[in-house]
Coordinates of C-alpha atoms and ligand atoms in Angstrom, one line a residue:
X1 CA 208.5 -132.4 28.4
X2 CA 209.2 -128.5 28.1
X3 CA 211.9 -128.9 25.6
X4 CA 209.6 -130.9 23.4
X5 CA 207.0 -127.9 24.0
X6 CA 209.3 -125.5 22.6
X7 CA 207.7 -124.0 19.3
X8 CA 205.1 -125.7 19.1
X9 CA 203.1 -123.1 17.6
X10 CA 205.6 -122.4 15.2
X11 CA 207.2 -119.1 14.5
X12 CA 207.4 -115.3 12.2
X13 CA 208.8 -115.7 8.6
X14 CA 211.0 -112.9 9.5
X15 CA 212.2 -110.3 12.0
X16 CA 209.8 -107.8 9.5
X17 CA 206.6 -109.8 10.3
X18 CA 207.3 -110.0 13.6
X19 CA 207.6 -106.3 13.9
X20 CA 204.3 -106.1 11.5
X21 CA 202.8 -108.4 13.8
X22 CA 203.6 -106.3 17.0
X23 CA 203.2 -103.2 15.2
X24 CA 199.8 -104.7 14.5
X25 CA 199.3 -105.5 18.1
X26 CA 199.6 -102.4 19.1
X27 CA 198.1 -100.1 16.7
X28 CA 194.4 -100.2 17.7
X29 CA 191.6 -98.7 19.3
X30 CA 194.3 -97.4 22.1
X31 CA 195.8 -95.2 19.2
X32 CA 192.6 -94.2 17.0
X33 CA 190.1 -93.7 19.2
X34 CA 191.6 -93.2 22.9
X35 CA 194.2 -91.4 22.7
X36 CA 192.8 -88.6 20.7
X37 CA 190.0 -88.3 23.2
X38 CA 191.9 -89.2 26.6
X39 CA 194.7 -86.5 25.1
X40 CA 191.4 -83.8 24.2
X41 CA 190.0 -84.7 27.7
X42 CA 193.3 -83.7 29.4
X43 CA 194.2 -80.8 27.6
X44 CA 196.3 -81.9 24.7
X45 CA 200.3 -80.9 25.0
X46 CA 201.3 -81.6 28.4
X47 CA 199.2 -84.9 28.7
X48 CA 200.8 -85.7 25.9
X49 CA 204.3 -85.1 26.7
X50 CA 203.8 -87.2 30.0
X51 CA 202.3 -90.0 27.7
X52 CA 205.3 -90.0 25.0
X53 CA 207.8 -89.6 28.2
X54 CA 206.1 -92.9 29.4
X55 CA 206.7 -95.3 26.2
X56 CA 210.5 -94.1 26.2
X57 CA 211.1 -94.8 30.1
X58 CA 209.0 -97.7 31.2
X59 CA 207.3 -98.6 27.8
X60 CA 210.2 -99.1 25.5
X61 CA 212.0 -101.2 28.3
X62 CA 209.2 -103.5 30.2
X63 CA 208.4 -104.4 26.4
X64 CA 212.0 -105.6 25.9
X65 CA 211.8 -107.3 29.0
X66 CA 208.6 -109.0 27.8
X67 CA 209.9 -109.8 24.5
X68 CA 212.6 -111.8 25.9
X69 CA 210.8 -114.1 28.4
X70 CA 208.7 -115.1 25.5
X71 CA 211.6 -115.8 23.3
X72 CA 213.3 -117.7 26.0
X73 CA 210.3 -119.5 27.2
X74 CA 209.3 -120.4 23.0
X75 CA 205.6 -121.0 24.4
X76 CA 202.2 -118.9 25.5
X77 CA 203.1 -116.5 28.7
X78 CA 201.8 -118.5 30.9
X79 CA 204.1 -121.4 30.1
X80 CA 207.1 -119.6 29.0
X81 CA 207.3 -117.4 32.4
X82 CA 206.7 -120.8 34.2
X83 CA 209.9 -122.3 32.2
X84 CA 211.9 -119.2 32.3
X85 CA 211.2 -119.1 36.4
X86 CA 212.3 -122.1 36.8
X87 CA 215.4 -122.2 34.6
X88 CA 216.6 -119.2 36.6
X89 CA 216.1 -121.1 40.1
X90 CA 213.9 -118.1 40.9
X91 CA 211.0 -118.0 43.4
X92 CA 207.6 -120.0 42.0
X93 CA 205.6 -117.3 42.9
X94 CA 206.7 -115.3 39.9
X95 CA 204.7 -117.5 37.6
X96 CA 201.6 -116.2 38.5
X97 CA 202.3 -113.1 36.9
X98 CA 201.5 -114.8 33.2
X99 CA 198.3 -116.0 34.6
X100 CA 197.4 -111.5 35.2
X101 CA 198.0 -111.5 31.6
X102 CA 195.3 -113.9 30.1
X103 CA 193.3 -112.5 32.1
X104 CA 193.5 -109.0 31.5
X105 CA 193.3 -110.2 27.5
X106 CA 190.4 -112.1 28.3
X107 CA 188.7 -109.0 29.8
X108 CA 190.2 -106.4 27.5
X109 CA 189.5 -108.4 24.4
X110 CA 185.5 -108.7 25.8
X111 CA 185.0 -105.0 25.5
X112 CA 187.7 -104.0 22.9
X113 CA 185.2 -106.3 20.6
X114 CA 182.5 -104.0 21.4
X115 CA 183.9 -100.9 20.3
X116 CA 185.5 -102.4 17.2
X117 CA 181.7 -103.5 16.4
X118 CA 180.9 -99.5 16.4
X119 CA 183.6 -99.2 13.9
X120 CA 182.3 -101.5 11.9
X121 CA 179.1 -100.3 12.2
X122 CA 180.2 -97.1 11.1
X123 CA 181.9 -98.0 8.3
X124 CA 178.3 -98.7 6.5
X125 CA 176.7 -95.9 8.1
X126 CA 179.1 -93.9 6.1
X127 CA 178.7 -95.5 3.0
X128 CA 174.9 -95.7 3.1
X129 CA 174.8 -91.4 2.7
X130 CA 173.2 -91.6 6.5
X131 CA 175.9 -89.0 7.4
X132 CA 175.3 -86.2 5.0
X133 CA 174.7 -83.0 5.9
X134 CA 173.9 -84.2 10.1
X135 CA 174.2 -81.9 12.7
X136 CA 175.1 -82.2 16.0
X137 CA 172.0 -83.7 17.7
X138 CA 171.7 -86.1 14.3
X139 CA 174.9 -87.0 14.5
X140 CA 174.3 -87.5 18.8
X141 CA 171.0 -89.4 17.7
X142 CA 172.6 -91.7 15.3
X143 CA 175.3 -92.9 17.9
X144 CA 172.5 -92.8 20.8
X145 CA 170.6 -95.2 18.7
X146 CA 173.3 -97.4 18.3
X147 CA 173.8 -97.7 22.0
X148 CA 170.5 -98.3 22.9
X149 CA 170.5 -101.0 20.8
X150 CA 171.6 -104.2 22.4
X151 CA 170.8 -106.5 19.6
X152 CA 173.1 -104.1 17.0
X153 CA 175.5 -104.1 19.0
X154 CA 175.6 -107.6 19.8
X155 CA 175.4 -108.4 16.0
X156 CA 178.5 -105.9 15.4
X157 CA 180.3 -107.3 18.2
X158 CA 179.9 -110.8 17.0
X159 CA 180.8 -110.1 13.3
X160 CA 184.3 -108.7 14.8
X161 CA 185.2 -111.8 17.2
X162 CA 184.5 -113.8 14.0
X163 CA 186.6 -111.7 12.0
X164 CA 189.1 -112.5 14.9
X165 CA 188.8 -116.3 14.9
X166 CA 188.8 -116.3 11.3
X167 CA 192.6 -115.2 11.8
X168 CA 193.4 -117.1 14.8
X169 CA 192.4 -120.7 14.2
X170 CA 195.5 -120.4 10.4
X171 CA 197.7 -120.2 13.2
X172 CA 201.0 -118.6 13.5
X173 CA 202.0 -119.1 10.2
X174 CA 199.1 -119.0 7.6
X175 CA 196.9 -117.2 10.0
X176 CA 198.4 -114.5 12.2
X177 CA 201.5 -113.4 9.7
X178 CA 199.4 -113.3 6.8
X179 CA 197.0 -111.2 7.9
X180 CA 199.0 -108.6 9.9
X181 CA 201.5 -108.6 6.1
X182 CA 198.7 -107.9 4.7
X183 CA 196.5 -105.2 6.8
X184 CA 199.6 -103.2 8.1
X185 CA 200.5 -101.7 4.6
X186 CA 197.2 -101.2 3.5
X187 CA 196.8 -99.3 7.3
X188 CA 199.7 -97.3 6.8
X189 CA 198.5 -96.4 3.2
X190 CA 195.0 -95.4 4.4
X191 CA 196.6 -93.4 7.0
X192 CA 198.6 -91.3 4.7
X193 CA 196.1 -90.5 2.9
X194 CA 193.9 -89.5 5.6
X195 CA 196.9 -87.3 7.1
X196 CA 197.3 -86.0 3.1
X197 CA 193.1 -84.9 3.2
X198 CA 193.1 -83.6 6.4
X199 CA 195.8 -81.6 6.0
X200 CA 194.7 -80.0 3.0
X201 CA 191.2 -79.6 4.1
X202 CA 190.8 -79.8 8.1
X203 CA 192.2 -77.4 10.1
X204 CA 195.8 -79.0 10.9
X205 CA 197.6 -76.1 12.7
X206 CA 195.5 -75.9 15.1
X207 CA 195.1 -80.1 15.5
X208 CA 199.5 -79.4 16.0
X209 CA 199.0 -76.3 18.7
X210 CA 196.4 -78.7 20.7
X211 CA 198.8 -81.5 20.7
X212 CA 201.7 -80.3 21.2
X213 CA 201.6 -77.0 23.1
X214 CA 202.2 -77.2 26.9
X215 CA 199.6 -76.5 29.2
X216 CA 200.7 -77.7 32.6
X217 CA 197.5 -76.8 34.6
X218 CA 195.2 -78.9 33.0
X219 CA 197.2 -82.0 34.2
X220 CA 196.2 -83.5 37.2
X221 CA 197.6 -86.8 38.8
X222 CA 194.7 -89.2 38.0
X223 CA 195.8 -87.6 34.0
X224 CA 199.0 -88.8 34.7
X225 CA 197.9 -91.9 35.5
X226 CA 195.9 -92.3 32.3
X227 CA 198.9 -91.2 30.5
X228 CA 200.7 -94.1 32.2
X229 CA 198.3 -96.8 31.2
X230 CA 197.6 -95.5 27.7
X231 CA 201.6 -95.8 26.7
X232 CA 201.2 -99.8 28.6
X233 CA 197.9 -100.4 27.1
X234 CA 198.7 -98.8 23.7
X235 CA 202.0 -100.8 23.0
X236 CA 200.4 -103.8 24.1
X237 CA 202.3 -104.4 27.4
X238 CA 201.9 -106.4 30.4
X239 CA 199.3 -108.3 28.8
X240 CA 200.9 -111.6 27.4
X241 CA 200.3 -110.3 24.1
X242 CA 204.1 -108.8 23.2
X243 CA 205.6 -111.6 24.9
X244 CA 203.3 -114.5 22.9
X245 CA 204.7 -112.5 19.5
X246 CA 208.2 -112.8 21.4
X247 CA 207.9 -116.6 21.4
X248 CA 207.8 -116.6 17.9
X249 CA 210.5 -114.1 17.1
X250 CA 213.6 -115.2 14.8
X251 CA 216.5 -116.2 17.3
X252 CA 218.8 -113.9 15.6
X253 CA 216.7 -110.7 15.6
X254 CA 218.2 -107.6 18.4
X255 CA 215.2 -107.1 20.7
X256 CA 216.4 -103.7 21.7
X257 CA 216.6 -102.6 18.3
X258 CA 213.1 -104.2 17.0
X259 CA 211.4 -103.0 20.2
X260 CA 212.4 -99.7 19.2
X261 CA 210.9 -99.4 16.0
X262 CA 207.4 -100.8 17.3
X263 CA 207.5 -98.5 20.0
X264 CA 208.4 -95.8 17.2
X265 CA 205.3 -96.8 14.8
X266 CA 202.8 -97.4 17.5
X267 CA 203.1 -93.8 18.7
X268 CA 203.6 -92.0 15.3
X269 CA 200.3 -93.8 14.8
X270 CA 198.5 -92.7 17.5
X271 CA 199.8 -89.1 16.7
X272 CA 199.0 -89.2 13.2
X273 CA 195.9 -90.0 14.4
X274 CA 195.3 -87.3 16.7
X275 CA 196.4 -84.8 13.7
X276 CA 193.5 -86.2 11.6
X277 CA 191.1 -86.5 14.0
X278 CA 191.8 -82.9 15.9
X279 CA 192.3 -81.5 12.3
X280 CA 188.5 -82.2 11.3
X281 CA 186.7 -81.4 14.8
X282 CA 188.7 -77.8 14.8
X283 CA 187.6 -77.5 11.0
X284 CA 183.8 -78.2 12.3
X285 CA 182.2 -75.0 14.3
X286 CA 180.7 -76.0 17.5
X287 CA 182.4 -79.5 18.6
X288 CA 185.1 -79.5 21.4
X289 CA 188.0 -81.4 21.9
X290 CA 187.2 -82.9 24.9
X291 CA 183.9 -84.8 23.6
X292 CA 185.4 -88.1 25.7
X293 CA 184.8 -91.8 24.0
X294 CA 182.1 -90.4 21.4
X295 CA 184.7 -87.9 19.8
X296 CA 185.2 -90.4 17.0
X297 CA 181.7 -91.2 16.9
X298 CA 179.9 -87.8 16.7
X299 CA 182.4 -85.7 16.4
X300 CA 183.9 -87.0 13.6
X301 CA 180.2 -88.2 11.6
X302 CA 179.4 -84.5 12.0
X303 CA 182.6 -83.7 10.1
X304 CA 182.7 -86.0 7.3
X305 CA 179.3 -85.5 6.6
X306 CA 179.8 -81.3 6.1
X307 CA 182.8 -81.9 3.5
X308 CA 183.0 -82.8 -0.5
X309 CA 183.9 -86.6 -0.5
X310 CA 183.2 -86.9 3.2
X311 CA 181.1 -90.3 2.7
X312 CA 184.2 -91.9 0.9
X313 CA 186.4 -90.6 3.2
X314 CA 184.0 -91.2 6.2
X315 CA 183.9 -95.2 5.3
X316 CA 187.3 -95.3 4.3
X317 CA 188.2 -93.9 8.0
X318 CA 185.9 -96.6 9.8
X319 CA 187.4 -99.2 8.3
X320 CA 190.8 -98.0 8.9
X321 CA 189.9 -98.2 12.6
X322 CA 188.2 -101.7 12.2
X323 CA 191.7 -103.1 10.4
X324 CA 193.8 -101.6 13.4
X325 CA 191.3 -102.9 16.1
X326 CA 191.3 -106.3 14.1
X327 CA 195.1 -106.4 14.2
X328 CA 195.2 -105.8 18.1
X329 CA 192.2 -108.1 18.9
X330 CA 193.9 -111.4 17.7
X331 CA 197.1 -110.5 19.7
X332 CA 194.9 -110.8 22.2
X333 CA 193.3 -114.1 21.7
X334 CA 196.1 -115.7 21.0
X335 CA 198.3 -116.1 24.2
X336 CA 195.3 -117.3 25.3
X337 CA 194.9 -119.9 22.7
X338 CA 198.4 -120.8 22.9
X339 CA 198.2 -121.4 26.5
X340 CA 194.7 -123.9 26.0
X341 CA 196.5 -125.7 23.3
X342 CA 199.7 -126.3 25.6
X343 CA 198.0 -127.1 28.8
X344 CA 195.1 -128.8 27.2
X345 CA 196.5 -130.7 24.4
X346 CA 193.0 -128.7 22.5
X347 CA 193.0 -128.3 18.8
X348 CA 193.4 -124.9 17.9
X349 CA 189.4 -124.2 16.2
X350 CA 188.1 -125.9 19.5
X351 CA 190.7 -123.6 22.0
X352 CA 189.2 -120.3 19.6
X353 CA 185.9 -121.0 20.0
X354 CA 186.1 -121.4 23.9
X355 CA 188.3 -118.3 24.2
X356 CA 186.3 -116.2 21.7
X357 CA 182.9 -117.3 23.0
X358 CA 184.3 -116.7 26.7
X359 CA 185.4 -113.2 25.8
X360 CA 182.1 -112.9 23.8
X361 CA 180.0 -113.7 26.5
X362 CA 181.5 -111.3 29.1
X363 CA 181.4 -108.7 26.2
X364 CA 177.3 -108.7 26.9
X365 CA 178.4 -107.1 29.9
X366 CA 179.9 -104.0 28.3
X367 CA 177.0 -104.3 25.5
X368 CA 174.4 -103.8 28.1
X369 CA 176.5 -101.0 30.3
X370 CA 175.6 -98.9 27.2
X371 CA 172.0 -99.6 27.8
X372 CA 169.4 -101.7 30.1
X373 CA 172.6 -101.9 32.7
X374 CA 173.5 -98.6 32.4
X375 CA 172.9 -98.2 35.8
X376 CA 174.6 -100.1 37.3
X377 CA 178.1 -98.9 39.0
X378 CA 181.3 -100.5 39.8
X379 CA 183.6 -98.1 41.7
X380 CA 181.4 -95.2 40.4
X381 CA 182.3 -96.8 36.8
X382 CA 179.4 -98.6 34.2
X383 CA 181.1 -102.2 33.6
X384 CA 182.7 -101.2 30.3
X385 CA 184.2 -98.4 32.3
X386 CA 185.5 -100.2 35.0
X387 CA 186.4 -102.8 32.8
X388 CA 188.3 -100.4 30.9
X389 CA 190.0 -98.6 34.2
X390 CA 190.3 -101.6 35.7
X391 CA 192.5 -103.3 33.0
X392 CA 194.8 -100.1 31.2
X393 CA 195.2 -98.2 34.5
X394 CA 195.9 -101.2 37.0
X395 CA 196.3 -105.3 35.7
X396 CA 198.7 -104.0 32.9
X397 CA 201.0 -101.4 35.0
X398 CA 201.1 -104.0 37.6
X399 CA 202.2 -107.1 36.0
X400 CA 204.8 -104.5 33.6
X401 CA 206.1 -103.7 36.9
X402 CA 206.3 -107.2 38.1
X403 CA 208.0 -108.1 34.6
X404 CA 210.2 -105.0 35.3
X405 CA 210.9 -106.2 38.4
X406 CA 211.6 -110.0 37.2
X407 CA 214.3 -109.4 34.5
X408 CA 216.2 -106.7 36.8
X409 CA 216.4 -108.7 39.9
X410 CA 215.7 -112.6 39.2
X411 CA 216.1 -113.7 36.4
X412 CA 219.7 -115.7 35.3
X413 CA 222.2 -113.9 33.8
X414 CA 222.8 -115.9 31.3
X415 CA 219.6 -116.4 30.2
X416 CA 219.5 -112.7 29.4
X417 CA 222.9 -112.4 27.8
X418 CA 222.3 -115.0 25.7
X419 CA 218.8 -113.4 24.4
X420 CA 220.8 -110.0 24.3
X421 CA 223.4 -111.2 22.6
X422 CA 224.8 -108.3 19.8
X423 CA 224.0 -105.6 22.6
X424 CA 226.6 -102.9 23.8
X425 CA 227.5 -103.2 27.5
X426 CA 225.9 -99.4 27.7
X427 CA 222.7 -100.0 26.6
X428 CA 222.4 -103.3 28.9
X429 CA 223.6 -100.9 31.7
X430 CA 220.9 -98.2 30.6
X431 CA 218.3 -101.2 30.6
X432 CA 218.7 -102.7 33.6
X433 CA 219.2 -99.3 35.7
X434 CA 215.2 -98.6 34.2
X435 CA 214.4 -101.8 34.6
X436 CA 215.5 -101.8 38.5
X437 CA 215.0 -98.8 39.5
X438 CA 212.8 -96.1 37.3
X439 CA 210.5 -98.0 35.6
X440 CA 209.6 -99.8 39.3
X441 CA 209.7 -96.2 41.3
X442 CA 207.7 -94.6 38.3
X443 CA 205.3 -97.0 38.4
X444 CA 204.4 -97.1 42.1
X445 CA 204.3 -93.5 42.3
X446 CA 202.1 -93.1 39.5
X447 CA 199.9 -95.5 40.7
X448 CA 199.4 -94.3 44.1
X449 CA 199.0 -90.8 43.2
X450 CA 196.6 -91.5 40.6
X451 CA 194.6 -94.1 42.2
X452 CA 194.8 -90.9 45.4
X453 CA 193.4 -88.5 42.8
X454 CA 190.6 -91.3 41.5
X455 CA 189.3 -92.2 44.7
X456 CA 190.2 -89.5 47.3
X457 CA 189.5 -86.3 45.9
Ligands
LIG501 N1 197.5 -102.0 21.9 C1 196.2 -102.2 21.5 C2 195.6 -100.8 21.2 O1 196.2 -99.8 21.3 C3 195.3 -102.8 22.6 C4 195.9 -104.0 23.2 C5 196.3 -104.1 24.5 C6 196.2 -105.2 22.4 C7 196.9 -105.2 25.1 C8 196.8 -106.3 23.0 C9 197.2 -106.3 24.3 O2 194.5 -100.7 20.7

C-alpha cells in the first residue's frame, strides 16, 4: 500500500525547478517585508549577523535533513515521515512531528494571506496616483484605512487564496512548476532593477552601514530569538513545506549541494531587499528604521510617492512582493493537499477548496486583530501577532529541532546513505556533528533564553 503511494503526485521536471520551486518557497513575505523591519527593529548589523549565522548552522542543515525524508518518504510530510519512521524501525512517536507541520502551514498560510492581500492592495493604490506627493500622516491614514476596513481586507485576502488555488489544484506538474518557472525570473528581474533604482537614487550607503555594521548593544535575547525563527521561517523550514518539494525532487539531484544554493538565494533576497527598502526610507527625511510591520507600508508609500517615476516604480514594487508571497503561499497549501489527497483518496480541486477555505476562514481571525478584535490579547499578542510568534518563533524551531534530532540519532543508515549518495565522508561528518549536537543545543538555548526575555523581563 505505501509503495503503490509513492509519487503519486508526481514530481519536478528538473533539479532547476525544484530549486525554483524551493527558492520560490522561500522568498516571500519573510524576506520583503519582515526581515527589513524585524532587522530595523533590532538595530540592523548585529541582528543580522546572528540571523545569517543561523541559516548556515541550523538552517542550511535541518533543511537537508528535511529534504531527504521527503525524498525517501515520495509523499506529503505527514505520510512520508510516517513511512520513513517505520522503515528505520524507529520509535512511532516520531510521526507526529509531520502532523506540527500542517499545522503550522495551516496557521501560517491563514495570516500570510492577509498581508499578501495588503500587497496587493498596494499595488493599485500605486498605480491609481493615490501616493503622490503624501506625507507622513497621509501615507499613516491611507494604511490606517486599510486596516480598519474588514471587508477590504477580506476582499484582498480572498483574491490572494484564489490566486493560490488557482496554482495548486494544476498540480505538481502543470500547476506548481509552471508557475514558480515562470514568477522566479520575472522576481529576480524586478529585483535587479529595483536594487539598480535605488541605488542610483535612494540613499544606499547608508541602507549598507545599517545592515551591516555591528552594534552589539542593541541585541537582546528575545532578538536573538527572532533572528532564530526568521532564518527557519524564511527558508521555509520545519513546516512540511521543503520536505513536500523534497518528495518530488529528481533522485539523482545532491541535496547538500541544491540546499545550498536555495539557502544562498533566499538570503541574498532578503538582503537585496533590505538594501532597497533601507535605501529609500534613509533617502526620505523624517521616517526611521525601526517603523515595525508598517515600514513597507508607510514608509515606503511616503517614498515612492516624493521621487520622479515613483508611481511606476511604487506598483512595480507591490507586485514584486505579491509574486514572492504567491510563490511561498502555495508551498504552503500544498503538503497539506498532498496529505488530504493520500489519506482521503480527495480529488485535488475538492482537497484545495477545504484547505484554502479552512485557512481562509481562520484568516478572519487575523483580519479582524487589525480592527473590531483589536483588543483582544493572546499572551499580550493581537491574534495575527500571536499567530505570527506563535508559529516563526516556536512550532517551526521545534519540529526543525525534532527533524534535527530524527536524522542524527534515528533514522537508518542506510536510508541516508543512500539519499546522500555522491557526498564526501567530510561533509556527512560536518552534517551530522550539527545535526546532533549544534543545531539541537542552539536551538534549546535560543529558545529558552528568548522565550526568558519574552515573558520574564
Ligand atoms: N519562507 C516564506 C517567506 O519567507 C514563508 C514560509 C514559511 C513559506 C514556511 C512556507 C513555509 O515568506
Amino acid at each position: 500500500m505505501a509503495i503503490q503511494q509513492k509519487g503519486m503526485h508526481g514530481a519536478w521536471a528538473s533539479r532547476w525547478t525544484f530549486i525554483m520551486a524551493a527558492t520560490g518557497s522561500a522568498v516571500g513575505l519573510g524576506n520583503m517585508w519582515k526581515f527589513p523591519y524585524v532587522a530595523g527593529s533590532n538595530g540592523g548589523g548585529a541582528f543580522v549577523l546572528v540571523y545569517l549565522g543561523c541559516i548556515l548552522l541550523i538552517g542550511v542543515p535541518v533543511m537537508m535533513a528535511e529534504v531527504l525524508i521527503g525524498r525517501q518518504g515520495r509523499q506529503s510530510p505527514v505520510n512520508s515521515m510516517r513511512d520513513v519512521v517505520n522503515e528505520s524501525g524507529a520509535d512511532s512517536r516520531w510521526r507526529h512531528v509531520g502532523w506540527v507541520g500542517v499545522a503550522a502551514g495551516m496557521l501560517i498560510l491563514s495570516f500570510y494571506a492577509v498581508i499578501a492581500g495588503w500587497a496587493l492592495a498596494y499595488i493599485f493604490e500605486a498605480a491609481s496616483g493615490d501616493l503622490v506627493g503624501i506625507n507622513g500622516d497621509t501615507a499613516g491614514a491611507i494604511f490606517g484605512n486599510l486596516l480598519a476596513d474588514p471587508g477590504r481586507l477580506i476582499f484582498w485576502q480572498s483574491v490572494f487564496m484564489l490566486l493560490c488555488i488557482g496554482v495548486v489544484v494544476g498540480g505538481v506538474k502543470k500547476g506548481l512548476g509552471v508557475a514558480v518557472e515562470i514568477l522566479m525570473p520575472l522576481l529576480f528581474i524586478m529585483l535587479l532593477l529595483l536594487l539598480g533604482f535605488s541605488f542610483f537614487k535612494g540613499d544606499f550607503a547608508a541602507a549598507w552601514n545599517f545592515l551591516f555594521n555591528f552594534n552589539v548593544e542593541l541585541l537582546t535575547w528575545r532578538g536573538v530569538l527572532e533572528a532564530m525563527g526568521q532564518a527557519f521561517f524564511t527558508l521555509s523550514i520545519g513546516m512540511g513545506a521543503i520536505m513536500a518539494y523534497g518528495a518530488y525532487m529528481p533522485q539523482n539531484a545532491n541535496i547538500g549541494k541544491t540546499v545550498l544554493i536555495v539557502a544562498f538565494f533566499d538570503s541574498l533576497v532578503a538582503i537585496v531587499s533590505g538594501l532597497i527598502i533601507f535605501s529609500i526610507v534613509f533617502a526620505t527625511p523624517g521616517i526611521e528604521p525601526s517603523a515595525g510591520p508598517g515600514l513597507m507600508f508607510i514608509s515606503l508609500p511616503i517614498a515612492f510617492g516624493g521621487m520622479p517615476g515613483g508611481l511606476l516604480i511604487g506598483s512595480a514594487f507591490f507586485v514584486l512582493v505579491s509574486i514572492a508571497a504567491w510563490s511561498s503561499a502555495i508551498s504552503l497549501l500544498e503538503p497539506c493537499v498532498a496529505w488530504l489527497i493520500e489519506a482521503k483518496n480527495m480529488g485535488r480541486v475538492q482537497a484545495n477548496l477545504l484547505l484554502a477555505g479552512f485557512a481562509w476562514l481562520l484568516g478572519l481571525g487575523s483580519v479582524l486583530s487589525f480592527n473590531v478584535w483589536s483588543h483582544i490579547k493572546l499572551a499580550g499578542f493581537t491574534i495575527f501577532d500571536f499567530l505570527d510568534f506563535l508559529t516563526a518563533n516556536i512550532m517551526l524551531p521545534l519540529s526543525g529541532l525534532l527533524i534535527a534530532l530524527f536524522v542524527g540519532y534515528a533514522m537508518k543508515k542506510e536510508l541516508i546513505d543512500t539519499q546522500m549518495v555522491g557526498t564526501s565522508a567530510r561533509v556527512m561528518k560536518l552534517w551530522q556533528v550539527t545535526l546532533r549536537y549544534i543545531a539541537p543545543v542552539a536551538i534549546s538555548a535560543v529558545f529558552v533564553m528568548g522565550i526568558v526575555d519574552k515573558f520574564f523581563s
